[in-house]
Structures are given as C-alpha cells and as structure tokens.
C-alpha cells in the first residue's frame, strides 16, 4: 500500500515497513521515528546507518550481533529504541524487520 | 587426474557426492568426502525423539551407507583450509590438494554464547533439542516430568529449521493432552522476533493456532542470561520469564573450522553468492547447506534444491564457462501442528509462504499453509524419502529446484 510521509509517497507493507529502500531518505526516517515516538539524535543515526549497511550487504540482523558491532552496546541500543529495539530501529531505517520464514 | 573434495558428509555433502559422481568421469575426476563422524543423523527426527514418536534407531544410520561407489570417504578431523594453496590440512598432519572444494560442514548449536545456559541446570531443567544427546535427554525428562512452566525459547536468528521451535510447542501441547496432564502444564513461547509468526500472510492464517492450543507468546526477547538459581531467563531490556523446564534453541554457528581458516563471518558462516553458491572470495570454492551465509532457511529441503543448482554450476565451472544456474532461495517444509496434523509451506528469497496447492497448481493434493492430516502423512513419509531418494541425489518428481508461482495465492 502507498503512504504519504514527509512529502514523499512510499510503499509500505501491512505493518508499515518500507518495501523499497530506494524510497527512503532522512526526512522519511525522521517522520517514521516521530510516529514511533523516538526523537533522533546523532547516536540514533549512527545505529541506523549501521543497520542499513548490514542490510545492503545481505547480512542478517540480531541484537547480539549489533552488540558486537562496536557501534552501540546492547544496553544503549535498548535505551535508544525502547521496547523492541530491533523492530523499531529497522522500521525507521526503512529496511525489513528481522523475520523467520513464517 | 583432478581432485574434487567435499568437506562434510551430512545432507548437503552426501547429495553432492552422489550428483557429482554421476556427472563426472571417474577417469578424469577423483572425488573425496571428509567427515570426522561415523553416523548420519536424520536431523528432523530430533523434533520427534523427545515425544517418543521416533526412536533413536529411526534417525541414525551410517555415513558410509550413503556414499556412492567411486567416492572415497575419509574419516578424519579437518584442521584448516588453506585456500591460497588449494589445500586442506588434516588434524593428523596430512595435506589434501584440491582443484574444486565444496564446503558442506553445516551449523551447530553454541550454548556457550549465552551466559548461564550451560550452568548447573543444563540437562536438568535446561535442554536443547538440536543435538541427538540433547533430544534424548529431553525425552527422558519429559517421560517423568510432573508439569509446571514449560518455556520454549529461541536465542537468536538465524537458526536451523526456523519453525522447529514452534513445532515443538505444538507437539508439546498434543503430548501433554494425550498424557491427560495438559492442565498441569503452562506453555510459553519466547522469541527474539516480533511474534511467533513474522510474515503477514502466515500470521493471518495461523495465529488462531496459538489461542486454540493455549500457547502464550513473549516476543522481542533478547536473552542476556539464564539465571540457574532462580530458574528464569532474563533479557537485555530487564524482562524475566520464569521456567520449570526450559527448552532452548541456543545460538547457531557454522563450523569452527571456518574461524581457523579465516573463511567465515562472525558466526562462522562462509560468505557465498546467494544465486550461484560460489564462495565470494575464492572461485574454486563452493558452499551449500547450513554452512553458507545465504539468506535462505537453514533446512534440508534448501540443501536439496541447492544441490541440483550447484551441480550444474560446478559442471559449468569445470568446463570453463560462466556460472548461470541461479538459486532462488527455494524452501519446502512440512510443519507439525500436533494432533496428527501438519502444514506445508513453499517459499523463496522473494515470496513469503502463502495459501495454495502443491505440487500441482489448482489440484494439490497437498494444501499450502493449511492444517491437514494429509500434510502430516507427508511429513512422516518424508523420512523414507530422505533416506531412500533425497540423499542419493535423485530428483523428486514434480518438485522443481526453483519455486513455482502457479497455484499460489499471492
């Protein structure tokens, strides 16, 4: 389905995740963060950029691996994106949330 | 005489040995396969062993039984791969040279990655079912268990057979009902993901199963430690889940051989081209099955489809032609839902599991993403197919290596 956000029309799935990363830009990221009640600081952006880089390299994302990334430790990751940091941060980053096959 | 070397005689390696011996002339190519073990385990059977549905002898046979004539089976431990010299060093000091190397060393559990997992309660009230030993110890525990809080837990993705933990929860519901003690057991499923189901169509079609079976879900749970003294698991966000019996799926990792050889990522999976299955770093190394980092499910059906594609690509590579066979991430899995029923799912890199018919579009006889007795019969029949058809590299009729889109409701 289509959604107008920050002046851009993007395609999202049933849960509001972007289905085409090419439609993402920083203004879209800011607006998605506002919807999730997250105010983005430079630390948030460092994490978001790391997640996007991993996604582009086809690498799976897990909390433990993010904790080993030297970008952020797991405690801080929870502070930056409270209550399910992985599903919230990936939504803001415009990439799919980590999923199983079902 | 050229030499093709296969590391690992599990599902993927054994299938490649059979495919390639059939396709490469014995006068031109010597084929060897190395494994340190003597037994070949039907790993899907680990799910059934704890519930006394299968017995150990149903799921264990000898590796040698499935290695074709004309392939030498070497029982030895591999110390290191030296890709720059096209050599593999054995633990015993010998060196094997190769022209083409296939890595099929699989994945295994790494409970040591989580604080307290292998603590005082390990195999007392904390169990895994991803190893033969763990699964058997759990069977013995379940036979005498009087009930309480059963917690089924996934540490982190990716894991082998990603739906197996959920199947375990469904089968546990069934098992305790049959033992007339379901009212004494509280079942909780704890996952690092956003729910038991993560794909929109599967969630819509299957979420009702959890209510029907009275299985509680704790989602977004990233485990920090197992607290053995107080019998609870604790996550980084401070959430706690108490247990009387914890059935956990620890972190899964590729073989430590990759770390020793400098060939793996941080979980010891080998970076692999997801379409051609060629190693990203060395053109004469190919990787299939659980050992690779391709974003497909770690499952036997995936290895089976990969083996058909990889055989084509290795023949092209040997012939000096560009690799053209493209793997699409195809997986096909029966999922036990308990009470003699199962689901069937068929999907790939780009298409999530949906409802429909399989393998004949519009006809079936199997129904996708719907519970049925027929699918359960399919899952049980699959053990015979595995030992008698799949490992031998025989093509399974009507089931193509790439996923077919017809007959599916996208």
Short mmCIF file of C-alpha atoms in Angstrom, two decimals:
data_model
loop_
_atom_site.label_atom_id
_atom_site.label_comp_id
_atom_site.label_asym_id
_atom_site.label_seq_id
_atom_site.Cartn_x
_atom_site.Cartn_y
_atom_site.Cartn_z
CA UNK A 1 0.00 0.00 0.00
CA UNK A 2 1.07 3.60 -0.52
CA UNK A 3 1.66 6.15 2.19
CA UNK A 4 2.46 9.85 2.03
CA UNK A 5 5.14 10.72 4.56
CA UNK A 6 7.39 13.80 4.81
CA UNK A 7 6.19 14.89 1.38
CA UNK A 8 7.24 11.59 -0.22
CA UNK A 9 4.98 8.76 -1.42
CA UNK A 10 6.40 5.45 -0.23
CA UNK A 11 5.22 1.84 -0.47
CA UNK A 12 4.78 0.06 2.86
CA UNK A 13 3.61 -3.39 3.96
CA UNK A 14 0.73 -4.20 6.33
CA UNK A 15 2.88 -3.29 9.33
CA UNK A 16 4.19 0.00 7.97
CA UNK A 17 7.67 -1.16 6.93
CA UNK A 18 9.02 0.28 3.66
CA UNK A 19 9.11 -2.36 0.94
CA UNK A 20 11.55 -0.42 -1.27
CA UNK A 21 14.60 1.04 0.42
CA UNK A 22 15.23 3.33 -2.60
CA UNK A 23 12.21 5.40 -1.43
CA UNK A 24 13.84 6.11 1.95
CA UNK A 25 15.54 9.41 2.77
CA UNK A 26 16.47 11.13 6.02
CA UNK A 27 13.25 13.14 6.14
CA UNK A 28 11.26 9.90 5.79
CA UNK A 29 13.38 8.42 8.58
CA UNK A 30 12.66 11.43 10.83
CA UNK A 31 8.93 11.12 10.17
CA UNK A 32 8.90 7.33 10.82
CA UNK A 33 10.78 7.97 14.07
CA UNK A 34 8.23 10.58 15.13
CA UNK A 35 5.45 8.01 14.53
CA UNK A 36 7.31 5.63 16.87
CA UNK A 37 7.78 8.40 19.47
CA UNK A 38 11.56 8.38 19.03
CA UNK A 39 13.50 11.66 18.78
CA UNK A 40 16.57 11.00 16.66
CA UNK A 41 19.97 12.09 17.98
CA UNK A 42 23.37 11.65 16.28
CA UNK A 43 23.74 8.31 18.20
CA UNK A 44 20.46 7.09 16.69
CA UNK A 45 21.72 7.99 13.22
CA UNK A 46 24.97 6.05 13.72
CA UNK A 47 22.94 2.94 14.56
CA UNK A 48 20.53 3.48 11.66
CA UNK A 49 23.41 3.87 9.20
CA UNK A 50 24.99 0.66 10.50
CA UNK A 51 21.70 -1.26 10.11
CA UNK A 52 21.31 -0.01 6.54
CA UNK A 53 24.85 -1.03 5.69
CA UNK A 54 24.26 -4.55 7.05
CA UNK A 55 21.03 -4.77 5.09
CA UNK A 56 22.73 -3.75 1.84
CA UNK A 57 25.33 -6.49 2.40
CA UNK A 58 22.52 -9.05 2.82
CA UNK A 59 23.61 -9.78 6.39
CA UNK A 60 21.01 -10.90 8.93
CA UNK A 61 20.44 -8.63 11.92
CA UNK A 62 20.31 -9.83 15.51
CA UNK A 63 20.56 -7.99 18.81
CA UNK A 64 23.71 -9.87 19.81
CA UNK A 65 25.47 -9.08 16.57
CA UNK A 66 24.57 -5.38 16.87
CA UNK A 67 26.03 -5.52 20.38
CA UNK A 68 29.30 -6.83 18.91
CA UNK A 69 29.35 -4.22 16.15
CA UNK A 70 31.38 -1.61 18.07
CA UNK A 71 28.70 0.90 17.06
CA UNK A 72 26.48 0.52 20.12
CA UNK A 73 26.24 -1.89 23.05
CA UNK A 74 23.01 -3.72 23.75
CA UNK A 75 22.04 -1.68 26.84
CA UNK A 76 22.36 1.56 24.88
CA UNK A 77 20.50 0.04 21.91
CA UNK A 78 17.56 -0.59 24.29
CA UNK A 79 17.81 2.98 25.62
CA UNK A 80 17.82 4.47 22.12
CA UNK A 81 14.88 2.40 20.87
CA UNK A 82 12.92 1.18 23.93
CA UNK A 83 10.52 -1.83 23.80
CA UNK A 84 11.72 -3.98 20.91
CA UNK A 85 14.74 -2.03 19.60
CA UNK A 86 15.27 -4.20 16.53
CA UNK A 87 11.75 -3.92 15.14
CA UNK A 88 11.59 -0.15 15.84
CA UNK A 89 15.04 0.75 14.51
CA UNK A 90 14.61 -1.26 11.30
CA UNK A 91 11.29 0.45 10.60
CA UNK A 92 12.91 3.89 10.94
CA UNK A 93 15.86 2.74 8.80
CA UNK A 94 13.47 1.77 6.00
CA UNK A 95 14.58 -1.88 5.93
CA UNK A 96 12.61 -5.09 6.62
CA UNK A 97 12.28 -6.20 10.23
CA UNK A 98 14.19 -9.40 11.03
CA UNK A 99 11.83 -12.28 10.29
CA UNK A 100 11.55 -16.03 10.34
CA UNK A 101 10.20 -17.94 7.35
CA UNK A 102 6.60 -17.87 8.61
CA UNK B 1 43.58 -36.65 -12.69
CA UNK B 2 41.83 -33.79 -10.96
CA UNK B 3 40.52 -33.81 -7.42
CA UNK B 4 37.17 -32.62 -6.10
CA UNK B 5 36.99 -32.51 -2.33
CA UNK B 6 33.81 -32.28 -0.26
CA UNK B 7 34.02 -31.23 3.40
CA UNK B 8 31.18 -32.70 5.46
CA UNK B 9 29.13 -35.86 4.80
CA UNK B 10 25.79 -34.63 6.11
CA UNK B 11 22.71 -33.99 3.99
CA UNK B 12 24.30 -31.44 1.64
CA UNK B 13 27.71 -33.10 1.21
CA UNK B 14 26.25 -36.56 0.65
CA UNK B 15 23.87 -35.27 -2.02
CA UNK B 16 26.74 -33.51 -3.82
CA UNK B 17 28.87 -36.68 -3.75
CA UNK B 18 26.03 -38.58 -5.42
CA UNK B 19 25.25 -35.89 -8.00
CA UNK B 20 28.86 -35.32 -8.99
CA UNK B 21 29.96 -38.96 -9.16
CA UNK B 22 27.08 -39.42 -11.58
CA UNK B 23 28.17 -36.43 -13.69
CA UNK B 24 32.00 -36.54 -13.64
CA UNK B 25 34.04 -39.29 -15.39
CA UNK B 26 35.99 -41.45 -12.96
CA UNK B 27 38.98 -41.32 -15.34
CA UNK B 28 39.15 -37.52 -15.05
CA UNK B 29 37.95 -36.70 -11.56
CA UNK B 30 38.70 -38.25 -8.22
CA UNK B 31 36.08 -37.34 -5.60
CA UNK B 32 36.69 -37.49 -1.84
CA UNK B 33 34.42 -36.61 1.05
CA UNK B 34 35.70 -35.99 4.58
CA UNK B 35 33.84 -36.24 7.87
CA UNK B 36 35.03 -36.93 11.40
CA UNK B 37 31.83 -38.76 12.35
CA UNK B 38 30.60 -42.25 11.51
CA UNK B 39 26.88 -41.66 11.88
CA UNK B 40 24.49 -39.80 9.62
CA UNK B 41 21.57 -38.36 11.60
CA UNK B 42 18.15 -37.51 10.15
CA UNK B 43 18.06 -34.17 11.91
CA UNK B 44 14.31 -33.50 11.51
CA UNK B 45 13.89 -36.56 13.76
CA UNK B 46 15.34 -34.62 16.72
CA UNK B 47 11.93 -32.90 16.91
CA UNK B 48 10.08 -36.22 17.33
CA UNK B 49 12.50 -38.01 19.65
CA UNK B 50 11.54 -36.09 22.84
CA UNK B 51 7.88 -37.06 22.39
CA UNK B 52 8.58 -40.77 21.82
CA UNK B 53 7.22 -40.51 18.25
CA UNK B 54 10.55 -41.69 16.80
CA UNK B 55 13.12 -43.95 18.42
CA UNK B 56 16.88 -43.40 18.09
CA UNK B 57 17.21 -46.19 15.52
CA UNK B 58 14.75 -44.37 13.21
CA UNK B 59 17.06 -41.42 12.80
CA UNK B 60 20.62 -42.81 12.90
CA UNK B 61 22.36 -44.68 10.08
CA UNK B 62 25.98 -44.95 8.98
CA UNK B 63 27.52 -42.27 6.75
CA UNK B 64 29.18 -44.92 4.58
CA UNK B 65 25.82 -46.39 3.55
CA UNK B 66 25.01 -43.26 1.52
CA UNK B 67 28.37 -42.53 -0.12
CA UNK B 68 28.36 -43.85 -3.71
CA UNK B 69 30.92 -46.22 -5.19
CA UNK B 70 33.78 -44.29 -6.73
CA UNK B 71 33.89 -41.68 -3.97
CA UNK B 72 36.45 -42.10 -1.20
CA UNK B 73 35.13 -41.48 2.28
CA UNK B 74 37.83 -40.18 4.59
CA UNK B 75 37.17 -40.29 8.33
CA UNK B 76 39.32 -37.56 9.79
CA UNK B 77 39.15 -34.22 11.53
CA UNK B 78 39.95 -31.20 9.40
CA UNK B 79 42.39 -28.75 10.93
CA UNK B 80 42.43 -25.95 8.36
CA UNK B 81 41.56 -24.98 4.80
CA UNK B 82 44.40 -23.17 3.03
CA UNK B 83 42.59 -21.63 0.06
CA UNK B 84 45.63 -19.76 -1.30
CA UNK B 85 47.37 -23.13 -1.83
CA UNK B 86 44.25 -25.19 -2.69
CA UNK B 87 44.99 -27.48 0.24
CA UNK B 88 43.18 -28.86 3.25
CA UNK B 89 45.23 -29.82 6.33
CA UNK B 90 44.07 -32.75 8.45
CA UNK B 91 44.33 -32.90 12.22
CA UNK B 92 46.68 -35.85 11.72
CA UNK B 93 49.07 -33.69 9.70
CA UNK B 94 48.28 -34.96 6.19
CA UNK B 95 47.56 -32.49 3.39
CA UNK B 96 44.93 -32.98 0.70
CA UNK B 97 45.09 -30.97 -2.51
CA UNK B 98 42.01 -29.98 -4.44
CA UNK B 99 41.04 -28.44 -7.74
CA UNK B 100 37.48 -27.81 -6.62
CA UNK B 101 36.36 -27.61 -2.97
CA UNK B 102 32.80 -27.93 -1.69
CA UNK B 103 32.10 -26.77 1.85
CA UNK B 104 29.14 -28.56 3.46
CA UNK B 105 30.12 -28.52 7.12
CA UNK B 106 26.72 -27.41 8.40
CA UNK B 107 25.81 -25.47 11.53
CA UNK B 108 25.63 -26.44 15.18
CA UNK B 109 24.46 -25.05 18.47
CA UNK B 110 26.72 -22.83 20.58
CA UNK B 111 25.13 -22.66 24.06
CA UNK B 112 28.41 -21.20 25.40
CA UNK B 113 27.47 -17.91 23.67
CA UNK B 114 24.81 -17.21 26.34
CA UNK B 115 25.75 -16.58 29.98
CA UNK B 116 24.47 -19.35 32.25
CA UNK B 117 22.97 -21.51 29.53
CA UNK B 118 25.29 -24.41 30.28
CA UNK B 119 25.11 -23.78 34.00
CA UNK B 120 24.08 -26.05 36.88
CA UNK B 121 20.63 -26.69 35.35
CA UNK B 122 21.93 -27.81 31.91
CA UNK B 123 20.24 -31.12 31.08
CA UNK B 124 18.46 -30.99 34.46
CA UNK B 125 15.85 -28.34 33.71
CA UNK B 126 17.52 -26.60 30.73
CA UNK B 127 17.58 -28.62 27.49
CA UNK B 128 18.21 -28.27 23.77
CA UNK B 129 16.69 -30.50 21.10
CA UNK B 130 19.06 -29.56 18.24
CA UNK B 131 21.50 -32.36 19.11
CA UNK B 132 20.90 -36.11 19.41
CA UNK B 133 22.14 -36.10 23.01
CA UNK B 134 20.01 -33.11 23.97
CA UNK B 135 16.92 -34.50 22.33
CA UNK B 136 17.34 -37.90 24.01
CA UNK B 137 17.97 -36.34 27.45
CA UNK B 138 14.83 -34.25 26.97
CA UNK B 139 12.82 -37.37 26.10
CA UNK B 140 13.86 -38.96 29.39
CA UNK B 141 12.98 -35.78 31.27
CA UNK B 142 9.54 -35.49 29.64
CA UNK B 143 8.72 -39.12 30.43
CA UNK B 144 8.83 -38.37 34.15
CA UNK B 145 8.02 -34.65 34.28
CA UNK B 146 5.04 -33.82 36.51
CA UNK B 147 4.21 -30.48 34.89
CA UNK B 148 4.77 -26.79 35.56
CA UNK B 149 6.02 -23.92 33.44
CA UNK B 150 7.37 -25.13 30.08
CA UNK B 151 9.26 -22.37 28.27
CA UNK B 152 10.33 -22.88 24.65
CA UNK B 153 12.93 -20.33 23.68
CA UNK B 154 14.89 -19.10 20.64
CA UNK B 155 18.16 -17.32 21.49
CA UNK B 156 18.79 -15.50 18.21
CA UNK B 157 18.34 -15.88 14.47
CA UNK B 158 19.41 -17.41 12.17
CA UNK B 159 18.78 -20.98 13.37
CA UNK B 160 18.45 -24.30 11.58
CA UNK B 161 14.90 -25.20 10.66
CA UNK B 162 13.45 -21.88 11.92
CA UNK B 163 9.96 -23.29 12.52
CA UNK B 164 11.09 -26.27 14.64
CA UNK B 165 10.74 -24.45 17.99
CA UNK B 166 7.12 -23.61 17.17
CA UNK B 167 6.51 -27.22 16.08
CA UNK B 168 7.97 -28.27 19.42
CA UNK B 169 5.38 -26.09 21.21
CA UNK B 170 2.52 -27.58 19.14
CA UNK B 171 3.71 -31.16 19.71
CA UNK B 172 4.15 -30.48 23.43
CA UNK B 173 0.51 -29.34 23.64
CA UNK B 174 -0.53 -32.59 21.95
CA UNK B 175 1.80 -34.75 24.05
CA UNK B 176 0.54 -33.44 27.39
CA UNK B 177 -3.09 -33.73 26.25
CA UNK B 178 -2.51 -37.40 25.45
CA UNK B 179 -0.93 -37.87 28.87
CA UNK B 180 -4.02 -36.24 30.43
CA UNK B 181 -1.90 -33.58 32.12
CA UNK B 182 -2.29 -30.57 29.82
CA UNK B 183 -3.96 -28.67 32.69
CA UNK B 184 -0.77 -29.07 34.72
CA UNK B 185 1.45 -27.54 32.03
CA UNK B 186 1.73 -23.87 31.17
CA UNK B 187 3.36 -23.41 27.70
CA UNK B 188 5.17 -20.17 26.84
CA UNK B 189 7.00 -19.49 23.57
CA UNK B 190 9.77 -16.88 23.86
CA UNK B 191 11.23 -15.36 20.69
CA UNK B 192 13.66 -12.55 19.80
CA UNK B 193 11.42 -11.75 16.83
CA UNK B 194 8.27 -9.63 16.83
CA UNK B 195 6.00 -12.67 17.26
CA UNK B 196 5.64 -16.43 16.77
CA UNK B 197 4.76 -15.62 13.16
CA UNK B 198 6.53 -12.73 11.48
CA UNK B 199 5.13 -12.76 7.94
CA UNK B 200 1.76 -11.05 7.34
CA UNK B 201 0.05 -13.92 5.43
CA UNK B 202 1.25 -16.61 7.83
CA UNK B 203 0.17 -14.50 10.82
CA UNK B 204 -3.31 -14.10 9.35
CA UNK B 205 -3.63 -17.81 8.52
CA UNK B 206 -2.05 -19.32 11.61
CA UNK B 207 -2.33 -17.01 14.61
CA UNK B 208 -5.50 -18.83 15.74
CA UNK B 209 -3.44 -21.99 16.38
CA UNK B 210 -1.74 -20.32 19.33
CA UNK B 211 -5.06 -19.46 21.02
CA UNK B 212 -6.52 -22.89 20.27
CA UNK B 213 -3.54 -24.58 21.88
CA UNK B 214 -3.27 -22.08 24.72
CA UNK B 215 0.37 -21.18 23.99
CA UNK B 216 1.49 -17.84 25.46
CA UNK B 217 3.88 -15.68 23.44
CA UNK B 218 6.67 -13.46 24.75
CA UNK B 219 8.15 -11.53 21.79
CA UNK B 220 11.12 -9.18 21.25
CA UNK B 221 13.01 -11.05 23.96
CA UNK B 222 16.80 -10.74 23.53
CA UNK B 223 18.27 -13.06 26.16
CA UNK B 224 21.12 -11.78 28.32
CA UNK B 225 21.41 -14.76 30.66
CA UNK B 226 19.91 -17.91 32.14
CA UNK B 227 19.55 -17.48 35.91
CA UNK B 228 20.08 -21.05 37.16
CA UNK B 229 19.45 -20.28 40.86
CA UNK B 230 16.06 -18.66 40.34
CA UNK B 231 15.18 -20.63 37.18
CA UNK B 232 14.38 -17.77 34.90
CA UNK B 233 15.65 -16.25 31.69
CA UNK B 234 16.39 -12.53 31.66
CA UNK B 235 16.67 -10.25 28.63
CA UNK B 236 18.66 -7.07 27.99
CA UNK B 237 15.55 -4.95 28.50
CA UNK B 238 15.10 -6.43 32.01
CA UNK B 239 12.18 -8.73 31.08
CA UNK B 240 12.12 -12.00 33.05
CA UNK B 241 10.45 -15.31 32.19
CA UNK B 242 10.38 -17.99 34.93
CA UNK B 243 10.55 -21.68 33.98
CA UNK B 244 10.35 -25.13 35.49
CA UNK B 245 11.51 -26.67 32.21
CA UNK B 246 13.39 -24.59 29.63
CA UNK B 247 13.72 -25.96 26.09
CA UNK B 248 16.05 -23.54 24.36
CA UNK B 249 17.49 -23.22 20.89
CA UNK B 250 20.95 -21.79 21.54
CA UNK B 251 22.80 -19.53 19.10
CA UNK B 252 23.61 -21.50 15.93
CA UNK B 253 27.06 -21.18 14.36
CA UNK B 254 28.92 -22.57 11.39
CA UNK B 255 31.86 -24.93 11.97
CA UNK B 256 34.83 -23.56 13.95
CA UNK B 257 36.98 -24.76 11.01
CA UNK B 258 35.93 -21.55 9.21
CA UNK B 259 37.32 -19.43 12.03
CA UNK B 260 40.60 -21.40 11.99
CA UNK B 261 40.81 -20.93 8.22
CA UNK B 262 39.78 -17.26 8.13
CA UNK B 263 36.86 -18.15 5.86
CA UNK B 264 33.81 -17.31 7.99
CA UNK B 265 31.80 -14.30 9.13
CA UNK B 266 31.29 -13.59 12.86
CA UNK B 267 29.02 -16.65 13.17
CA UNK B 268 31.43 -18.82 11.13
CA UNK B 269 29.20 -18.89 8.04
CA UNK B 270 31.02 -18.69 4.71
CA UNK B 271 30.23 -15.59 2.59
CA UNK B 272 28.60 -17.08 -0.51
CA UNK B 273 26.97 -15.74 -3.67
CA UNK B 274 23.28 -16.37 -2.98
CA UNK B 275 22.43 -17.17 -6.63
CA UNK B 276 25.45 -19.21 -7.82
CA UNK B 277 26.61 -20.68 -4.46
CA UNK B 278 30.22 -19.84 -5.29
CA UNK B 279 32.34 -18.53 -2.41
CA UNK B 280 32.67 -14.75 -2.58
CA UNK B 281 36.43 -14.96 -2.04
CA UNK B 282 37.68 -17.99 -3.99
CA UNK B 283 36.34 -19.07 -7.37
CA UNK B 284 37.11 -22.78 -6.91
CA UNK B 285 35.29 -23.00 -3.57
CA UNK B 286 31.53 -23.60 -3.45
CA UNK B 287 29.29 -23.68 -0.40
CA UNK B 288 25.88 -25.21 0.22
CA UNK B 289 23.55 -26.12 3.04
CA UNK B 290 23.71 -24.63 6.53
CA UNK B 291 27.42 -23.69 6.19
CA UNK B 292 26.79 -20.73 3.87
CA UNK B 293 25.59 -17.24 4.77
CA UNK B 294 22.95 -17.07 2.02
CA UNK B 295 19.69 -15.59 3.33
CA UNK B 296 17.71 -18.82 2.76
CA UNK B 297 16.35 -21.06 5.52
CA UNK B 298 18.85 -23.47 7.01
CA UNK B 299 16.95 -26.64 6.09
CA UNK B 300 17.43 -29.95 4.28
CA UNK B 301 14.98 -29.03 1.53
CA UNK B 302 17.04 -25.92 0.79
CA UNK B 303 20.22 -28.02 0.59
CA UNK B 304 18.39 -30.40 -1.77
CA UNK B 305 17.37 -27.61 -4.17
CA UNK B 306 20.82 -26.01 -3.86
CA UNK B 307 22.47 -29.33 -4.74
CA UNK B 308 20.64 -29.50 -8.08
CA UNK B 309 21.65 -25.91 -8.94
CA UNK B 310 25.22 -26.28 -7.66
CA UNK B 311 25.81 -29.47 -9.66
CA UNK B 312 25.03 -27.51 -12.84
CA UNK B 313 27.29 -24.64 -11.80
CA UNK B 314 30.22 -26.89 -10.90
CA UNK B 315 29.98 -28.61 -14.29
CA UNK B 316 29.97 -25.15 -15.94
CA UNK B 317 32.93 -24.04 -13.83
CA UNK B 318 34.91 -27.16 -14.72
CA UNK B 319 34.08 -26.60 -18.38
CA UNK B 320 35.42 -23.05 -18.15
CA UNK B 321 32.01 -21.49 -18.76
CA UNK B 322 30.28 -18.71 -16.82
CA UNK B 323 28.08 -19.88 -13.93
CA UNK B 324 24.49 -19.42 -14.91
CA UNK B 325 22.31 -21.58 -12.71
CA UNK B 326 20.56 -19.32 -10.23
CA UNK B 327 19.32 -20.45 -6.84
CA UNK B 328 16.16 -18.56 -5.78
CA UNK B 329 16.16 -19.48 -2.08
CA UNK B 330 13.51 -22.17 -2.56
CA UNK B 331 12.43 -23.99 0.64
CA UNK B 332 9.65 -26.51 1.16
CA UNK B 333 8.80 -27.62 4.67
CA UNK B 334 6.19 -29.67 6.48
CA UNK B 335 5.33 -28.15 9.85
CA UNK B 336 3.82 -30.32 12.58
CA UNK B 337 0.91 -28.65 14.35
CA UNK B 338 0.10 -31.56 16.70
CA UNK B 339 -2.89 -33.92 16.94
CA UNK B 340 -1.87 -35.72 13.76
CA UNK B 341 -1.96 -32.65 11.56
CA UNK B 342 0.63 -30.57 9.75
CA UNK B 343 1.07 -27.59 7.46
CA UNK B 344 3.09 -27.35 4.27
CA UNK B 345 4.92 -24.19 3.24
CA UNK B 346 6.74 -23.42 -0.03
CA UNK B 347 8.63 -20.13 -0.43
CA UNK B 348 11.84 -18.48 -1.65
CA UNK B 349 14.03 -15.35 -1.24
CA UNK B 350 11.29 -13.04 -2.50
CA UNK B 351 7.96 -14.78 -1.89
CA UNK B 352 6.63 -15.38 1.62
CA UNK B 353 4.64 -18.58 2.32
CA UNK B 354 1.06 -18.26 1.05
CA UNK B 355 -2.03 -20.45 0.69
CA UNK B 356 -2.49 -22.58 -2.41
CA UNK B 357 -2.00 -26.09 -3.78
CA UNK B 358 1.13 -28.24 -4.14
CA UNK B 359 2.76 -29.63 -6.23
CA UNK B 360 0.08 -29.45 -8.96
CA UNK B 361 -1.37 -25.93 -9.36
CA UNK B 362 -5.10 -25.90 -8.55
CA UNK B 363 -5.10 -29.65 -7.80
CA UNK B 364 -2.82 -30.37 -4.88
CA UNK B 365 -3.16 -32.90 -3.41
CA UNK B 366 -1.34 -31.01 -0.67
CA UNK B 367 -2.68 -27.69 0.64
CA UNK B 368 -0.26 -24.90 1.45
CA UNK B 369 -0.42 -23.00 4.76
CA UNK B 370 -3.44 -25.03 5.95
CA UNK B 371 -3.54 -27.71 8.64
CA UNK B 372 -4.37 -31.19 7.36
CA UNK B 373 -3.86 -34.89 8.10
CA UNK B 374 -2.53 -35.34 4.56
CA UNK B 375 0.34 -32.93 5.30
CA UNK B 376 1.14 -34.87 8.48
CA UNK B 377 1.30 -38.10 6.47
CA UNK B 378 3.61 -36.21 4.11
CA UNK B 379 5.92 -35.27 6.97
CA UNK B 380 6.11 -38.85 8.24
CA UNK B 381 6.61 -40.22 4.71
CA UNK B 382 9.41 -37.76 4.23
CA UNK B 383 11.75 -39.74 6.48
CA UNK B 384 11.60 -42.62 3.97
CA UNK B 385 12.11 -40.21 1.08
CA UNK B 386 15.10 -38.70 2.88
CA UNK B 387 16.94 -42.00 3.34
CA UNK B 388 15.93 -43.57 0.02
CA UNK B 389 15.60 -40.74 -2.51
CA UNK B 390 16.91 -37.41 -1.29
CA UNK B 391 20.40 -38.39 -0.09
CA UNK B 392 21.01 -40.30 -3.31
CA UNK B 393 20.55 -37.06 -5.22
CA UNK B 394 17.55 -38.41 -7.12
CA UNK B 395 15.27 -35.67 -8.41
CA UNK B 396 11.94 -35.63 -6.53
CA UNK B 397 9.22 -35.83 -9.22
CA UNK B 398 7.14 -32.67 -9.81
CA UNK B 399 9.16 -30.59 -7.35
CA UNK B 400 11.47 -28.17 -9.18
CA UNK B 401 14.65 -26.66 -7.75
CA UNK B 402 13.27 -23.17 -8.33
CA UNK B 403 9.95 -22.30 -6.72
CA UNK B 404 6.91 -22.33 -8.97
CA UNK B 405 4.45 -19.45 -8.68
CA UNK B 406 1.40 -21.16 -10.22
CA UNK B 407 -1.23 -22.45 -7.78
CA UNK B 408 -0.30 -19.94 -5.08
CA UNK B 409 -2.47 -17.09 -3.77
CA UNK B 410 -0.07 -14.15 -3.64
#
